[in-house]
Short mmCIF file of C-alpha atoms in Angstrom, two decimals:
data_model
loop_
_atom_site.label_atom_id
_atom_site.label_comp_id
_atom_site.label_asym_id
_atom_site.label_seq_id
_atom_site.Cartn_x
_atom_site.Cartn_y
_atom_site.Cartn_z
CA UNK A 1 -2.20 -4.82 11.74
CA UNK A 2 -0.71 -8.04 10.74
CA UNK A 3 -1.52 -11.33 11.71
CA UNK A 4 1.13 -14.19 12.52
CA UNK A 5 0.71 -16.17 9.12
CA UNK A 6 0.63 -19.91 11.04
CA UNK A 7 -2.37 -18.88 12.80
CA UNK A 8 -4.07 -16.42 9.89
CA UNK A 9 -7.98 -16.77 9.41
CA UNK A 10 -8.48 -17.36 5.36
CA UNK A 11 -7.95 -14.48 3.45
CA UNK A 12 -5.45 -13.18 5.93
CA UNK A 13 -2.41 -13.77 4.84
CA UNK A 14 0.56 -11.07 5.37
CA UNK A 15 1.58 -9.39 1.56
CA UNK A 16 5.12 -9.15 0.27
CA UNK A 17 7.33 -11.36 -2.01
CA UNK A 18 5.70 -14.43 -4.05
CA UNK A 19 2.71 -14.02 -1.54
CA UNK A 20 2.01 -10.72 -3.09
CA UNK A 21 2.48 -12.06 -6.33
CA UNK A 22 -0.06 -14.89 -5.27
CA UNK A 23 -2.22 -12.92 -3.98
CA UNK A 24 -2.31 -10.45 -7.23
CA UNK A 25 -2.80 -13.48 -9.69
CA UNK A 26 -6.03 -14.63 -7.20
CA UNK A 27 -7.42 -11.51 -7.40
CA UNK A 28 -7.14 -11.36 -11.43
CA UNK A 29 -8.80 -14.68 -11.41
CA UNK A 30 -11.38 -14.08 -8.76
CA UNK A 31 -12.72 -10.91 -10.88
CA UNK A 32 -12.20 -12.86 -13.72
CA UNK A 33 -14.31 -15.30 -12.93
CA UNK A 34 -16.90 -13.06 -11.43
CA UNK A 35 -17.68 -11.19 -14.55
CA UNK A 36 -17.43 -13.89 -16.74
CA UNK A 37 -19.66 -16.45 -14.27
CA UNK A 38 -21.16 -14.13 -11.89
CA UNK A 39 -20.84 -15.24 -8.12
CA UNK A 40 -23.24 -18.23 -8.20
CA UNK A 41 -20.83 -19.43 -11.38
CA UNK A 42 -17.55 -18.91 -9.65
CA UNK A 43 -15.45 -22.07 -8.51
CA UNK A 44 -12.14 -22.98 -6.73
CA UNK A 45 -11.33 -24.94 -9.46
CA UNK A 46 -11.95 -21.61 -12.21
CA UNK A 47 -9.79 -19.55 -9.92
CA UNK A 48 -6.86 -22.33 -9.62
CA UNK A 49 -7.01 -22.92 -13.34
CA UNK A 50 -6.77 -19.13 -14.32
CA UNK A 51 -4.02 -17.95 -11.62
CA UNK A 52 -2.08 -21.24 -11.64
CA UNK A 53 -2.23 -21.21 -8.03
CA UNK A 54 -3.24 -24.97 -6.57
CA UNK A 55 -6.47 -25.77 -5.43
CA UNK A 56 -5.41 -26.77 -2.30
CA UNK A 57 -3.40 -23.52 -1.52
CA UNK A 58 -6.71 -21.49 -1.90
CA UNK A 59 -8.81 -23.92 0.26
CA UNK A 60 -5.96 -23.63 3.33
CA UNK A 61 -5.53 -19.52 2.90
CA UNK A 62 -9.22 -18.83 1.72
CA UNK A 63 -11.56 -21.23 2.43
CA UNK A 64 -13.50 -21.15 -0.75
CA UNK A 65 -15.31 -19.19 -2.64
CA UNK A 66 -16.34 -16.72 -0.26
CA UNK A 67 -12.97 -15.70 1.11
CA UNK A 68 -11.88 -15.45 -2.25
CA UNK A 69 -13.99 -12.80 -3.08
CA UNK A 70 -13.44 -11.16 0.43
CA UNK A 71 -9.92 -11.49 -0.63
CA UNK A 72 -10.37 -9.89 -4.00
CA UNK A 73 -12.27 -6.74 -2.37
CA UNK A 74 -9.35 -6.58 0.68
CA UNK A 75 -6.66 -6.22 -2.21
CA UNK A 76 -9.10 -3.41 -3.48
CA UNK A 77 -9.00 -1.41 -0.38
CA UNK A 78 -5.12 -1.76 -0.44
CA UNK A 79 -4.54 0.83 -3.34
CA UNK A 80 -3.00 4.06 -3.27
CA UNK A 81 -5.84 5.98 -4.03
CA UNK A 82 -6.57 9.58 -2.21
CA UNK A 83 -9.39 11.80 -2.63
CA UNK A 84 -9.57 14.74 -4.94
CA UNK A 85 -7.66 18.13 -3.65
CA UNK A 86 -9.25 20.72 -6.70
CA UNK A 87 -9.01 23.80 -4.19
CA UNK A 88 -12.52 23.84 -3.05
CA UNK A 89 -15.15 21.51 -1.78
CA UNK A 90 -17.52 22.24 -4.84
CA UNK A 91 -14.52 20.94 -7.01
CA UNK A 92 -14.03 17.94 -4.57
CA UNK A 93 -17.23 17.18 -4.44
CA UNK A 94 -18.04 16.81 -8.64
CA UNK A 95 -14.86 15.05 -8.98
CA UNK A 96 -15.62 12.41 -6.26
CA UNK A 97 -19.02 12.03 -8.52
CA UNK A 98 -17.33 11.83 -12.08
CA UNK A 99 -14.95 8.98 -10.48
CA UNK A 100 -17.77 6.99 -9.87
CA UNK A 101 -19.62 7.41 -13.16
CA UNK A 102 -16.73 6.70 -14.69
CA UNK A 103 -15.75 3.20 -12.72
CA UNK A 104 -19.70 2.58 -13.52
CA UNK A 105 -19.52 3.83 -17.37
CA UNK A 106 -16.20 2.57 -18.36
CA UNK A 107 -16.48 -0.52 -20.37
CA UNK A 108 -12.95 -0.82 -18.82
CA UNK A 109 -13.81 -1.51 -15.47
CA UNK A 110 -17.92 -1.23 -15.03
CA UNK A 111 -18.02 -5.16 -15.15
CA UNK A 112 -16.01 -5.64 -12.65
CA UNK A 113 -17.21 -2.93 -10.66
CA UNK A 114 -20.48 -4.43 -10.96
CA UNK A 115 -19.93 -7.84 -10.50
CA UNK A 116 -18.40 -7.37 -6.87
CA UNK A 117 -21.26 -5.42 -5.50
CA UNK A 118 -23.36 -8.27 -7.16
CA UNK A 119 -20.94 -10.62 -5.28
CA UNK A 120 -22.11 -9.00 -1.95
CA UNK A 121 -25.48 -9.57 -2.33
CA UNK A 122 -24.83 -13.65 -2.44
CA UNK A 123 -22.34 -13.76 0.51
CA UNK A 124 -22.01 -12.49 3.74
CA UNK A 125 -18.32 -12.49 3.48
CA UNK A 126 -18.36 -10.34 0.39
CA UNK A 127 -20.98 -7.99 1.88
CA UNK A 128 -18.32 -7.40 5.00
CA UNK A 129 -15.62 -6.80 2.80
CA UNK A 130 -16.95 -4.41 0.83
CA UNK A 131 -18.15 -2.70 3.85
CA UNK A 132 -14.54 -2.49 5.46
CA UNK A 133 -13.66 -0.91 1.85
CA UNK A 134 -16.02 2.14 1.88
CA UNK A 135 -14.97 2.14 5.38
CA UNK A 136 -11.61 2.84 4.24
CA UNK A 137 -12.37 5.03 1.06
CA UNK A 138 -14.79 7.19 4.12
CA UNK A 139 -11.98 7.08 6.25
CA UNK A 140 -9.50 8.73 3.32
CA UNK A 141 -11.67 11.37 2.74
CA UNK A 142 -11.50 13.25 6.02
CA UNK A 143 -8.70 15.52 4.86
CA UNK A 144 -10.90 16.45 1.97
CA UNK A 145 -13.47 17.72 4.50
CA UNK A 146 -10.51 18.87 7.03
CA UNK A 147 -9.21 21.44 4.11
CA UNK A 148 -13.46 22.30 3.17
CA UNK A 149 -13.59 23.25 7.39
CA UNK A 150 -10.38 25.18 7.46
CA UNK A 151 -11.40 27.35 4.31
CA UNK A 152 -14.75 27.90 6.00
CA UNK A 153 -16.82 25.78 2.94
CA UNK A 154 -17.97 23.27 5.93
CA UNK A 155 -19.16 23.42 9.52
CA UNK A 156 -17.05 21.71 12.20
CA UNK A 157 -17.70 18.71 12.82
CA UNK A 158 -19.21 17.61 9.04
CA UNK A 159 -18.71 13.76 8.87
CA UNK A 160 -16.58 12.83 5.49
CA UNK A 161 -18.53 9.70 5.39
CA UNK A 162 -21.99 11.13 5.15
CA UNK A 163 -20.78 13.50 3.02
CA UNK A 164 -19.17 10.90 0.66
CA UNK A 165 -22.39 8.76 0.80
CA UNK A 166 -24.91 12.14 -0.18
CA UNK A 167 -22.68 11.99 -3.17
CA UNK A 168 -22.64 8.75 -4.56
CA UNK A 169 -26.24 7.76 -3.01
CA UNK A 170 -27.91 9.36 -5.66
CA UNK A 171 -25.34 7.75 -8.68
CA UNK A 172 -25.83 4.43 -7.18
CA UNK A 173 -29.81 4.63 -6.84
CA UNK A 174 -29.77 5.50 -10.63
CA UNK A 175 -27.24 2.65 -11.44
CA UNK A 176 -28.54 -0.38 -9.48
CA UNK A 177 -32.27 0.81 -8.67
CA UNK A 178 -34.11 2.65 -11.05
CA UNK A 179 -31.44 1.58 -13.94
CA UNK A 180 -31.37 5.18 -15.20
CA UNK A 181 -28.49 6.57 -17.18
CA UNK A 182 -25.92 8.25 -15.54
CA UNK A 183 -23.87 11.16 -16.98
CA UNK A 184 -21.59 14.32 -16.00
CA UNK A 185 -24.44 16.39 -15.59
CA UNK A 186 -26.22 13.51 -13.04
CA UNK A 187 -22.81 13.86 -11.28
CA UNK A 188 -22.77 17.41 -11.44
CA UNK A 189 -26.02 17.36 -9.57
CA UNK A 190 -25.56 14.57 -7.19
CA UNK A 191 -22.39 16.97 -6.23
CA UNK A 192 -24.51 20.22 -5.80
CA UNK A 193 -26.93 18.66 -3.52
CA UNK A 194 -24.11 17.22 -1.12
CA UNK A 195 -22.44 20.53 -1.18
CA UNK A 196 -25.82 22.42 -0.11
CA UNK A 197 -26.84 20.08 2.67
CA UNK A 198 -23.46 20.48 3.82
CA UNK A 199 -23.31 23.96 3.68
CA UNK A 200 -26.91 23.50 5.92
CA UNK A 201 -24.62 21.47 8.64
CA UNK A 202 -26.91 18.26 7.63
CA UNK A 203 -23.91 16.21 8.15
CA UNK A 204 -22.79 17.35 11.03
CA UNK A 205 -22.11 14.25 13.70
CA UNK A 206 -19.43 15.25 16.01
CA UNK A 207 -19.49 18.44 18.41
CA UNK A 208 -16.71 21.06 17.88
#
């Protein structure tokens, strides 16, 4: 859905051309600036300073800091990412789990993995946005459990979301909670526990 860009809420601007470009180089800064400063530390004068992009520009499109990070986690959301398609749900499942111990492990990416979620708990904005980006990551994943019905690994009716939260619930307890490692064998379980509840119809929200 695209929005006429003279009347555009902050953050809502329509991609393509130098916008994409501008909206690529606030993103870079806005994660930038996250990890480096966490959210209370982040500025509209960091983020102009690091993407080049004027001050003034990100006040009129974004509105400050908040809609800059709601921006930052919308460009997230607008990757070409799919879920995994290993030839059976067990497979699906574990690699779903691995993913997200490695985003969370990687020194590559774990900070600013972290940071955003962090960024959520400051601002309501943030929070939203990275709500309508699991709703999105949910949303791609009900092929996975379309192919798990159609083999017979799944009951009608099994709700991808659920199923993608029973996975990473555990991971993310472990991670943010109880600050206990995490590890291919943690995903491995987190994985097997999903896959039996399934298999039990827990997740089961919609008739047939």
């Amino acid at each position: 859905m695209a929005a006429d860009s003279s009347t555009s809420a902050p953050g809502t601007v329509r991609p393509g051309g130098r916008t994409a470009r501008t909206r690529a180089a606030v993103r870079d800064a806005v994660l930038a600036g996250l990890v480096e400063h966490g959210y209370p530390g982040l500025t509209v004068d960091y983020v102009a300073e690091r993407s080049g992009v004027h001050k003034t520009t990100l006040y009129r499109r974004w509105g400050g800091v908040d809609g800059l990070v709601a921006e930052a986690l919308g460009l997230a959301g607008e990757d070409t990412w799919t879920p995994p398609d290993t030839g059976t749900l067990r497979g699906d499942l574990q690699a779903l789990a691995h993913g997200i111990v490695d985003a969370f492990t990687d020194p590559g990416t774990a900070a600013t993995q972290t940071a955003l979620i962090a960024a959520a708990f400051r601002s309501e904005r943030a929070a939203e946005a990275l709500r309508a980006f699991h709703r999105e990551r949910f949303a791609r994943c009900g092929p996975l459990i379309a192919r798990a019905v159609e083999r017979g690994e799944a009951p009608a009716g099994t709700d991808a979301g659920a199923v993608v939260r029973a996975v990473s619930a555990p991971l993310f307890l472990r991670l943010f909670i109880t600050r206990e490692p995490v590890d291919a064998a943690v995903a491995d379980e987190a994985a097997e526990a999903a896959l039996t509840a399934v298999a039990a119809g827990v997740h089961v929200t919609m008739a047939d």
